[in-house]
Short mmCIF file of C-alpha atoms and ligand atoms in Angstrom, two decimals:
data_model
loop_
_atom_site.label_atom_id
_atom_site.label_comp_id
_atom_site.label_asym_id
_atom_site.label_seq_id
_atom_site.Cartn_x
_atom_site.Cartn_y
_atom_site.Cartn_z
CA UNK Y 1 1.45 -16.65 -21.53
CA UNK Y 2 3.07 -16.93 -18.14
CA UNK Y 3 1.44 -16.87 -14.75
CA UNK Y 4 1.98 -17.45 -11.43
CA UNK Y 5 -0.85 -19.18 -9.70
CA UNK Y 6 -1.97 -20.21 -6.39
CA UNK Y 7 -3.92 -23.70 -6.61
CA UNK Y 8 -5.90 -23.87 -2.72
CA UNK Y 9 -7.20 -27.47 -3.12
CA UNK Y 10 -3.62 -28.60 -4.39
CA UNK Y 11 -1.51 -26.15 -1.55
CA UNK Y 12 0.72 -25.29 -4.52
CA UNK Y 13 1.99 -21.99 -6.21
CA UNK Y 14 3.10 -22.59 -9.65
CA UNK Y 15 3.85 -20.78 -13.07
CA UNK Y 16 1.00 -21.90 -14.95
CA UNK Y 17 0.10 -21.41 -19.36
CA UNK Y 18 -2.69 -18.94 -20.05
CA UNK Y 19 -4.37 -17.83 -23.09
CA UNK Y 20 -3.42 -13.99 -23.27
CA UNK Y 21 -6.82 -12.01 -22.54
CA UNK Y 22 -8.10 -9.78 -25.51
CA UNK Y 23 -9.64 -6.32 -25.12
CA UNK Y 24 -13.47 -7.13 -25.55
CA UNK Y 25 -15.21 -3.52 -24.87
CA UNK Y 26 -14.34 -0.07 -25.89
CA UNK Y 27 -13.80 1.00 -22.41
CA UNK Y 28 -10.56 -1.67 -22.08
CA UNK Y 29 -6.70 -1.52 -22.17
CA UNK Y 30 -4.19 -4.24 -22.80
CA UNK Y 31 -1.25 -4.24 -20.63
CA UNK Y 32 2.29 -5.52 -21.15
CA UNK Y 33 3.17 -6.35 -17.23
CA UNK Y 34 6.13 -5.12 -16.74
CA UNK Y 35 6.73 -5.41 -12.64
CA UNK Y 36 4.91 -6.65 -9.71
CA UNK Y 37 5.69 -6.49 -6.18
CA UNK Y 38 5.02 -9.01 -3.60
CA UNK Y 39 4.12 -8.48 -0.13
CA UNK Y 40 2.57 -9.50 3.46
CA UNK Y 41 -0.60 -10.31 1.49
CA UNK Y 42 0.94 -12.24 -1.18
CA UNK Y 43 3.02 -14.43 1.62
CA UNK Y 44 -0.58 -14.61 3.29
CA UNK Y 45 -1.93 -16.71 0.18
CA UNK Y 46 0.85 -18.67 -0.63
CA UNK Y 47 0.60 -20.30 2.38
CA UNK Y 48 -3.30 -20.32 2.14
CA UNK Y 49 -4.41 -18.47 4.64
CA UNK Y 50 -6.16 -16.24 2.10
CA UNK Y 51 -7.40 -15.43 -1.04
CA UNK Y 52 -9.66 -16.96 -3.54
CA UNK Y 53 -9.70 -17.93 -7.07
CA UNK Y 54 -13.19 -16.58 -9.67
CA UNK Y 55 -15.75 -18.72 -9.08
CA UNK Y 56 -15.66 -21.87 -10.68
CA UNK Y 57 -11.62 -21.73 -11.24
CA UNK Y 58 -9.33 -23.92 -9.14
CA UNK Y 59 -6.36 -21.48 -9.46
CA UNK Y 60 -6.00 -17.26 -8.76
CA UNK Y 61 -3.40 -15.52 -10.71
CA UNK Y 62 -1.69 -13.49 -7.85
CA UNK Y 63 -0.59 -10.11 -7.82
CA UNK Y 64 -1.71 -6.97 -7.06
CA UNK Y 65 1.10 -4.39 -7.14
CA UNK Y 66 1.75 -3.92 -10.63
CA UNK Y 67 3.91 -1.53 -13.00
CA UNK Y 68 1.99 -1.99 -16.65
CA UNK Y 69 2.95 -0.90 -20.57
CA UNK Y 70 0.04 -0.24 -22.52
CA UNK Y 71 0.14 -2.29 -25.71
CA UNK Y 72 -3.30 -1.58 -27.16
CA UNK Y 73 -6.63 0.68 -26.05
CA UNK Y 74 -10.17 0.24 -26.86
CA UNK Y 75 -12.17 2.60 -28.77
CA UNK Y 76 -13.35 5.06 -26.53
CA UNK Y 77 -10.15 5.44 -24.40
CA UNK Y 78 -8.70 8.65 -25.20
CA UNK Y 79 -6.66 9.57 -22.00
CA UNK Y 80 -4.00 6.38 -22.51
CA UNK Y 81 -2.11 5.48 -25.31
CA UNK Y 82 0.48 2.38 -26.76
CA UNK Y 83 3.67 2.93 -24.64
CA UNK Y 84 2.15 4.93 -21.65
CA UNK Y 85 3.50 3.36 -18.13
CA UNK Y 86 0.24 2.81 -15.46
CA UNK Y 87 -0.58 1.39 -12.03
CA UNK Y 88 -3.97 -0.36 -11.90
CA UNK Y 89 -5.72 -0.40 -8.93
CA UNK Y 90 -7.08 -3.41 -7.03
CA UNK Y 91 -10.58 -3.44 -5.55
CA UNK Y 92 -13.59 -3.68 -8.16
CA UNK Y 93 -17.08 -3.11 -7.20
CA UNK Y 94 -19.31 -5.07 -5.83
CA UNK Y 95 -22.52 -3.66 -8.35
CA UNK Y 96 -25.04 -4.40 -5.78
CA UNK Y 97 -27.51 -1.52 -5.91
CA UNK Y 98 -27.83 -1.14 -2.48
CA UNK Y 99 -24.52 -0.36 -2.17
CA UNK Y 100 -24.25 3.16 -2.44
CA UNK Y 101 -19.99 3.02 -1.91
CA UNK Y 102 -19.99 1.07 -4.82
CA UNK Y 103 -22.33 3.14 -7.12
CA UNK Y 104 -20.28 5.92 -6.31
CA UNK Y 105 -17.19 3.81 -7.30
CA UNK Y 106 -15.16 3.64 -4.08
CA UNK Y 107 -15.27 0.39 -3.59
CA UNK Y 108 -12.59 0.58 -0.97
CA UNK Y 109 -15.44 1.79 1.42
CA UNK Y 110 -17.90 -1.41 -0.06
CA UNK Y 111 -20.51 -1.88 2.49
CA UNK Y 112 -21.85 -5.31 1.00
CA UNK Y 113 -18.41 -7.06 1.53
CA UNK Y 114 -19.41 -8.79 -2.41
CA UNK Y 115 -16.13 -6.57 -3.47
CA UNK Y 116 -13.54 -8.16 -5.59
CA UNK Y 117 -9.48 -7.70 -5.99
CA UNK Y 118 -7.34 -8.62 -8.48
CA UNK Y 119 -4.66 -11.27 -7.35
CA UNK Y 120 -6.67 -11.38 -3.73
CA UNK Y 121 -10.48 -12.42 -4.15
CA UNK Y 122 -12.10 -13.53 -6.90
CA UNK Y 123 -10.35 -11.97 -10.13
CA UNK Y 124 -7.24 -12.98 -11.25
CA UNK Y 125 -4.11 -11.13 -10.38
CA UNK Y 126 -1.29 -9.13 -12.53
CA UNK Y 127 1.46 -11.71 -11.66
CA UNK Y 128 1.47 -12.54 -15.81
CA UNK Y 129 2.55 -11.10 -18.93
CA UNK Y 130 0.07 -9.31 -19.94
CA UNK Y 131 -3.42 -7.65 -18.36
CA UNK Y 132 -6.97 -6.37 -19.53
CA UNK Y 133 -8.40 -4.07 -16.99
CA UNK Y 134 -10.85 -0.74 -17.80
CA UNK Y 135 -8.87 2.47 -18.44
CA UNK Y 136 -10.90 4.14 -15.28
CA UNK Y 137 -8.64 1.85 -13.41
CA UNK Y 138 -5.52 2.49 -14.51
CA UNK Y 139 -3.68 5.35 -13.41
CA UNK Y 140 -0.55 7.27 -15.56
CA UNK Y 141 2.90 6.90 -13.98
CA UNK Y 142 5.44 9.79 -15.58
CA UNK Y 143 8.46 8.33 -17.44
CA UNK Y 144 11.04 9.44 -14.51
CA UNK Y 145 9.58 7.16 -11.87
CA UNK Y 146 9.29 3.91 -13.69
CA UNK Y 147 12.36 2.60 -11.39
CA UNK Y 148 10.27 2.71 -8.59
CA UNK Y 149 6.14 3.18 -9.54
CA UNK Y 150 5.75 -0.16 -8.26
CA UNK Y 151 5.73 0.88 -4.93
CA UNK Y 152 3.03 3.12 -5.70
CA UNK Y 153 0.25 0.31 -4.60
CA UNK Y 154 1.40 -0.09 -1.40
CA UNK Y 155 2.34 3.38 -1.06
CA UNK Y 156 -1.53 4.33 -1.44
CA UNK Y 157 -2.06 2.56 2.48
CA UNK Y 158 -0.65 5.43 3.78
CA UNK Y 159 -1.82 8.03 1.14
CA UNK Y 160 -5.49 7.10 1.89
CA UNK Y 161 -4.88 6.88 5.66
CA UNK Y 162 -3.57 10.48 5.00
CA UNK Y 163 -6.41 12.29 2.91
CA UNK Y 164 -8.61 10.62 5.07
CA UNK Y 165 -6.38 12.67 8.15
CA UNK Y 166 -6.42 16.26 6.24
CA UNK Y 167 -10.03 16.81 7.52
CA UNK Y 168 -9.24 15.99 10.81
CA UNK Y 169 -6.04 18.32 10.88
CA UNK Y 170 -8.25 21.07 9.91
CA UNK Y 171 -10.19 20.60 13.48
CA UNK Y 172 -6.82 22.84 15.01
CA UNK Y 173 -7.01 25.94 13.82
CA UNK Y 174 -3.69 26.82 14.59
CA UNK Y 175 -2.50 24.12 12.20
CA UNK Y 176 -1.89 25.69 8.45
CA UNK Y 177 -2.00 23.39 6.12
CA UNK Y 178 -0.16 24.95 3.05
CA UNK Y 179 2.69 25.46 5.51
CA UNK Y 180 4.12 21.96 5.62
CA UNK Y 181 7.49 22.57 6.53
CA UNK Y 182 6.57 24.09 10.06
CA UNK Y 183 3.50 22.22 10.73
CA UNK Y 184 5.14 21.12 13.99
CA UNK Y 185 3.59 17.61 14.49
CA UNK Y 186 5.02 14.63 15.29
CA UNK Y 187 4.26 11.03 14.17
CA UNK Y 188 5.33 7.53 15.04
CA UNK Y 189 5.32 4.57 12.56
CA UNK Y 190 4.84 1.61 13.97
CA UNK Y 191 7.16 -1.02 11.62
CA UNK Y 192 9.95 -0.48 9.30
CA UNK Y 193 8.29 -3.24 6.94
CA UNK Y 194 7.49 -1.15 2.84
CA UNK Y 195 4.22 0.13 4.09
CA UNK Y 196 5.69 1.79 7.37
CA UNK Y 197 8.74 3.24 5.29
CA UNK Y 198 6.55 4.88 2.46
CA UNK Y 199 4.22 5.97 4.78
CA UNK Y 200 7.22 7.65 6.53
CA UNK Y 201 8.16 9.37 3.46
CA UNK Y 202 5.06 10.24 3.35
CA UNK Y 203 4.95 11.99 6.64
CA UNK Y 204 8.23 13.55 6.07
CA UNK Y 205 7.21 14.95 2.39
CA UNK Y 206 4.02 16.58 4.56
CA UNK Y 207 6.55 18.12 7.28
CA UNK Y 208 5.63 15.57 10.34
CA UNK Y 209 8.57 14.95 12.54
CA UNK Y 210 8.87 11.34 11.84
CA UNK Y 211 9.64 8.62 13.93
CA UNK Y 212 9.49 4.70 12.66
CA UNK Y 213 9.41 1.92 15.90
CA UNK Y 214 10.24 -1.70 15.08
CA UNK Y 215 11.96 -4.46 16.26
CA UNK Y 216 15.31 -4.11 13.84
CA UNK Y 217 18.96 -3.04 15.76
CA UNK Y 218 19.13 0.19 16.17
CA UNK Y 219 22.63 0.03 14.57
CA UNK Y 220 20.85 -1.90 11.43
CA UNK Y 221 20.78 -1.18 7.79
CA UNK Y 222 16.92 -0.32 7.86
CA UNK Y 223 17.56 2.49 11.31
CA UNK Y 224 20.27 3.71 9.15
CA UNK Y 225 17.68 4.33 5.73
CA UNK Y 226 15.27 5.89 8.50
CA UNK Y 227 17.85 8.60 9.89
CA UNK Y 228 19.05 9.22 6.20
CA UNK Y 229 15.75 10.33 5.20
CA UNK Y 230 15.42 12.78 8.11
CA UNK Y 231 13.63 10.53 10.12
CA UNK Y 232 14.08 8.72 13.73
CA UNK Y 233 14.79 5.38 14.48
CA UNK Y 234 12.96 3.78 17.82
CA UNK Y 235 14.44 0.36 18.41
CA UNK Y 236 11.30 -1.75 20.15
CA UNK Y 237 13.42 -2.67 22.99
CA UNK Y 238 14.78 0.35 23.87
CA UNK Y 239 11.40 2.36 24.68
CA UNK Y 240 8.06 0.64 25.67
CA UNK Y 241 5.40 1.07 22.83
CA UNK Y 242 3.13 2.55 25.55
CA UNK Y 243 5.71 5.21 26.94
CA UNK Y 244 6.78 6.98 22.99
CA UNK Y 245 5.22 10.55 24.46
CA UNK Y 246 8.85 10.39 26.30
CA UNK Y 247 11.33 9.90 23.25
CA UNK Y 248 8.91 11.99 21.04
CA UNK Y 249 7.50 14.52 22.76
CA UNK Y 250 3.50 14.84 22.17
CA UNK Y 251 2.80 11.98 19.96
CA UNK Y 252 0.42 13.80 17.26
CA UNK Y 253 -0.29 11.44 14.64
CA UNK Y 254 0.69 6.89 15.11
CA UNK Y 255 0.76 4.93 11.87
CA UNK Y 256 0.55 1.49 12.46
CA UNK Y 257 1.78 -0.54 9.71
CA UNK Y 258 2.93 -4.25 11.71
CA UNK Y 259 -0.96 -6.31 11.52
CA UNK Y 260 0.06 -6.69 15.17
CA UNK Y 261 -2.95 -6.10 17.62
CA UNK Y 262 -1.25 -6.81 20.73
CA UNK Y 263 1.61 -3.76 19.71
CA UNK Y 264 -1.00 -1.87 18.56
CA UNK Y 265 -3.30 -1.76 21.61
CA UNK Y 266 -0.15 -1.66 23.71
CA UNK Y 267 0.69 1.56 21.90
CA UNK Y 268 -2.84 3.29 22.84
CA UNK Y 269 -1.56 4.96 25.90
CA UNK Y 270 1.09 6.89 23.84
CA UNK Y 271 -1.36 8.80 21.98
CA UNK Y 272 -0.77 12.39 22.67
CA UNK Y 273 -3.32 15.25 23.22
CA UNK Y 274 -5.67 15.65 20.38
CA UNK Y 275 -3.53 12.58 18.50
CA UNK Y 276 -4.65 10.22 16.09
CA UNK Y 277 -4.24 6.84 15.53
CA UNK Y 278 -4.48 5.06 12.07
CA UNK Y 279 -4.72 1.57 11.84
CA UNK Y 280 -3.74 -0.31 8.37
CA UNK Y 281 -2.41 -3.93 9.23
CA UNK Y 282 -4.71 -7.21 9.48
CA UNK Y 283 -4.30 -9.06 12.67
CA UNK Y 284 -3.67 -12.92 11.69
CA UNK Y 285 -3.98 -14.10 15.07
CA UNK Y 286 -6.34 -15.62 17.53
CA UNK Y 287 -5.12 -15.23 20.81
CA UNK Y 288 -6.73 -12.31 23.14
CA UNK Y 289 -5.30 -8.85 23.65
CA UNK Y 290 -6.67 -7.51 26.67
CA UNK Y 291 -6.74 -3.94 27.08
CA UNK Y 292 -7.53 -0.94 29.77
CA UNK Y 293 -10.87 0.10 28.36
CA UNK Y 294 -11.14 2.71 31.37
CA UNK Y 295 -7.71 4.72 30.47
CA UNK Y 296 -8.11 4.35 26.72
CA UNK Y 297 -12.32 5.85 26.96
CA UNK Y 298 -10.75 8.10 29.38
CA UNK Y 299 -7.59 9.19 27.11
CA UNK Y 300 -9.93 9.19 24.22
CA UNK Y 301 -12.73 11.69 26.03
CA UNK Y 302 -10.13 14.08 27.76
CA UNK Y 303 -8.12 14.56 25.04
CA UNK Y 304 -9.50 14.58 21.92
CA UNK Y 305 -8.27 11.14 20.58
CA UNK Y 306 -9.33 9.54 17.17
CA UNK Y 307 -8.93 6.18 16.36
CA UNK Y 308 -9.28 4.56 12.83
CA UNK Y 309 -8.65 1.96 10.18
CA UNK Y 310 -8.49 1.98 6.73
CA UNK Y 311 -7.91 -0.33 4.02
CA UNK Y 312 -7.15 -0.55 0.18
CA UNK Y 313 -7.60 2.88 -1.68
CA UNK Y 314 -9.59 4.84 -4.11
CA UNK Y 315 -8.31 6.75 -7.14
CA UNK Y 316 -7.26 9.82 -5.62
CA UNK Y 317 -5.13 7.87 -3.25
CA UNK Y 318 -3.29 6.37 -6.13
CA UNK Y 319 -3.23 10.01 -7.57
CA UNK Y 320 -1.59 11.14 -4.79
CA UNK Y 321 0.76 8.29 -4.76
CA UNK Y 322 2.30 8.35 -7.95
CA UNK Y 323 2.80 12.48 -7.17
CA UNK Y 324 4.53 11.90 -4.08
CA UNK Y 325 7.01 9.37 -5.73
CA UNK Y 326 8.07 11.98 -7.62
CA UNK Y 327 8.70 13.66 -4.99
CA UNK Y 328 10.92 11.01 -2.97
CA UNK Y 329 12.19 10.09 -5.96
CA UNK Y 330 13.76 13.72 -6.41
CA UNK Y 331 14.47 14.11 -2.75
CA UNK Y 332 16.21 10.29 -1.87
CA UNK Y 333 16.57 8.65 -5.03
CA UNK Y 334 18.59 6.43 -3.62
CA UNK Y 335 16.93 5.82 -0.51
CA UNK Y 336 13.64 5.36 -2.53
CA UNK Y 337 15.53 2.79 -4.66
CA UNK Y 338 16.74 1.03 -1.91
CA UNK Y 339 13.08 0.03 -1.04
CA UNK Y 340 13.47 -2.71 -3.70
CA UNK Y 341 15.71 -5.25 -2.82
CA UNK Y 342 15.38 -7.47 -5.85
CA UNK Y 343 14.20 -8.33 -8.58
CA UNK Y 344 13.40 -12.27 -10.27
CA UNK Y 345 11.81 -13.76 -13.03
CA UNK Y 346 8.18 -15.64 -12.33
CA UNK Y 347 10.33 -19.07 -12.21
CA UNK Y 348 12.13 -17.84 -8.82
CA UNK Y 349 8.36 -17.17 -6.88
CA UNK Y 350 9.09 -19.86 -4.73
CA UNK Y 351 12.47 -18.73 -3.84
CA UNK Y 352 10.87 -15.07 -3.09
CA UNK Y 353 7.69 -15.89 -1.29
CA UNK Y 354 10.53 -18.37 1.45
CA UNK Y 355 12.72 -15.08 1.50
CA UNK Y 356 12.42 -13.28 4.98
CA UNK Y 357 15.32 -10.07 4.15
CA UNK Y 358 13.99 -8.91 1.80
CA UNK Y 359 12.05 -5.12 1.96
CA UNK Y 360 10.01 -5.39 -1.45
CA UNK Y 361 10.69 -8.39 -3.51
CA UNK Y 362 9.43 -7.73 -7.34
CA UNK Y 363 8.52 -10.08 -9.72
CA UNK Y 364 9.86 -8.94 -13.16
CA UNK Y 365 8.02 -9.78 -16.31
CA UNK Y 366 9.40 -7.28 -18.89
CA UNK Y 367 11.43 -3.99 -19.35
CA UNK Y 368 9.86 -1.16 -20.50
CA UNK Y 369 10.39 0.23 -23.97
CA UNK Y 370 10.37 3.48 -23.80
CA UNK Y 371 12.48 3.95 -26.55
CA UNK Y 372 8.96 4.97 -29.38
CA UNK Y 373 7.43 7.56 -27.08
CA UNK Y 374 10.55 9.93 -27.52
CA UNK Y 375 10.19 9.85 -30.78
ZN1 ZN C 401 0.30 -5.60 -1.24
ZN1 ZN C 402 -20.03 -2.58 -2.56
#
């Protein structure tokens, strides 16, 4: 079977032949790959700045945002079936005992750093025809989403970033949570790339008064998707990153989603009263950001300022995912569509990966047949 692979010794990306892998334990599925998306991490190790093959291999399949068909279950799975449409997750545990993150099975929080991820470091990816993964890592995707459930990877940076916010909401009492529509909070995502759109639907789905900053015209095609959704579009050069408290009002909630430290630590001072900032991209860069420690402890003391980061997700982040997908996808259908701007066969991954347009580029392996579960 088919795969595309990333060869570091060699610098090369390439479609390579594998044996197809075989269900070997009860607990195991057997997926027919049907999509996979490639993103920031993907462009990251093709041009090796990242990611490593299993020991011992000199290639990694890459891939980690998959849409699969189950073709075949082992024994003892009863909750999937032939036909079913799932998203595996990425991260695997690193099975050191000491590593109580791990035991629990979050291995998003891994403490050891001996984590793996399919497509990223150490396992191969799901940029092939077909996949063996356990069924505890797979998660269902309902029929009427298929168009767009492989978004629901990348979608789960913001869904963690925003279970692991839900807590913190509940430190303002006058906050209800069950009343979504009038929870009267604003938030600013920083980047229009797929992460900062989904987690703008995301906001908007949760009633934040939703604002996305970037860099694009304010007259362009991706301000125009923002404002169609019910959100805001900030063009970059029309409003410093540190002054958004002016366009916005109280800046409750900023979701970073650009990797870029420098706009990130320039948007500190824009943090309203009792705001939050989350933090989900991976600076790449070396050079020094130099920041006013004094205001930001300051900001951070007198008004009730929380800072954090997060990274890859856990199951109920996928959960959550794949539920509010459904819910874009009856809200904007279009719009949601419009997140994936093409789709190629595994031959045109060199073509994709030099792209630049592009807002989620998906590599297609199959269609699904959908056709026997009607039946
Ligand atoms: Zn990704
Ligand atoms: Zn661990």
């Amino acid at each position: 079977m088919r795969a595309v692979a990333m060869f570091p010794a060699e610098k090369k990306i390439r479609l390579v032949e594998r044996p197809a892998p075989v269900v070997k334990s009860a607990d195991q599925v057997r997926l027919r790959m049907l999509e996979v998306g490639v993103c920031g991490t993907d462009h990251e190790i093709a041009r090796f700045e990242y990611g490593t093959p299993p020991a011992g291999e000199p290639y990694l399949v890459i891939g980690h945002e998959s849409l699969g068909q189950v073709v075949e279950v082992g024994g003892d799975v009863t909750e999937l079936k032939a036909g079913d449409l799932v998203v595996t997750t990425v991260r695997r545990p690193c099975n050191r005992p000491e590593c109580r993150p791990c035991q629990h099975r979050r291995p998003d929080y891994c403490v050891t750093g001996a984590y793996t991820e399919r497509g990223i470091k150490g396992l191969h990816g799901f940029m092939t025809e077909e996949v063996v993964d356990e069924a505890r890592n797979m998660h269902l995707v309902p029929p009427a989403i298929a168009d767009v459930a492989v978004l629901t990877e990348p979608l789960t940076i913001a869904e963690k970033a925003l279970d692991e916010l839900a807590p913190v909401l509940t430190r303002m009492p006058w906050i209800d949570p069950t009343k979504e529509e009038k929870r009267g909070l604003n938030a600013v995502v920083l980047g229009a790339g797929p992460v900062g759109l989904l987690g703008a639907l995301a906001l908007l789905v949760r009633g934040f008064d939703t604002w996305v900053y970037s860099r694009e015209d304010a007259k362009s095609a991706r301000a125009a998707w923002i404002e169609s959704v019910g959100g805001h579009y900030i063009q970059s050069s029309a409003v410093p990153v540190g002054q958004l408290g002016k366009q916005v009002g109280n800046v409750d909630l900023i979701l970073e989603a650009t990797g870029s430290a420098a706009l990130s630590t320039a948007a500190l001072p824009s943090i309203g009263a009792n705001g939050v900032m989350i933090l989900t991209g991976v600076p790449g860069g070396v050079a020094e950001v130099s920041i006013d420690a004094q205001r930001i402890m300051r900001d951070l003391v007198l008004e009730n300022q929380l800072i954090y980061g997060t990274v890859n997700a856990g199951p109920r982040a996928f959960q959550h995912a794949i539920e509010d997908l459904a819910k874009f996808e009856a809200r904007w259908p279009k719009q949601v569509r419009a997140l994936i701007t093409g789709r190629f066969p595994p031959e045109n991954i060199g073509d994709v990966l030099a792209g630049k347009d592009a807002i989620k580029s998906v590599i297609k392996f199959s269609d699904a047949s959908l056709g026997g579960r009607r039946g």
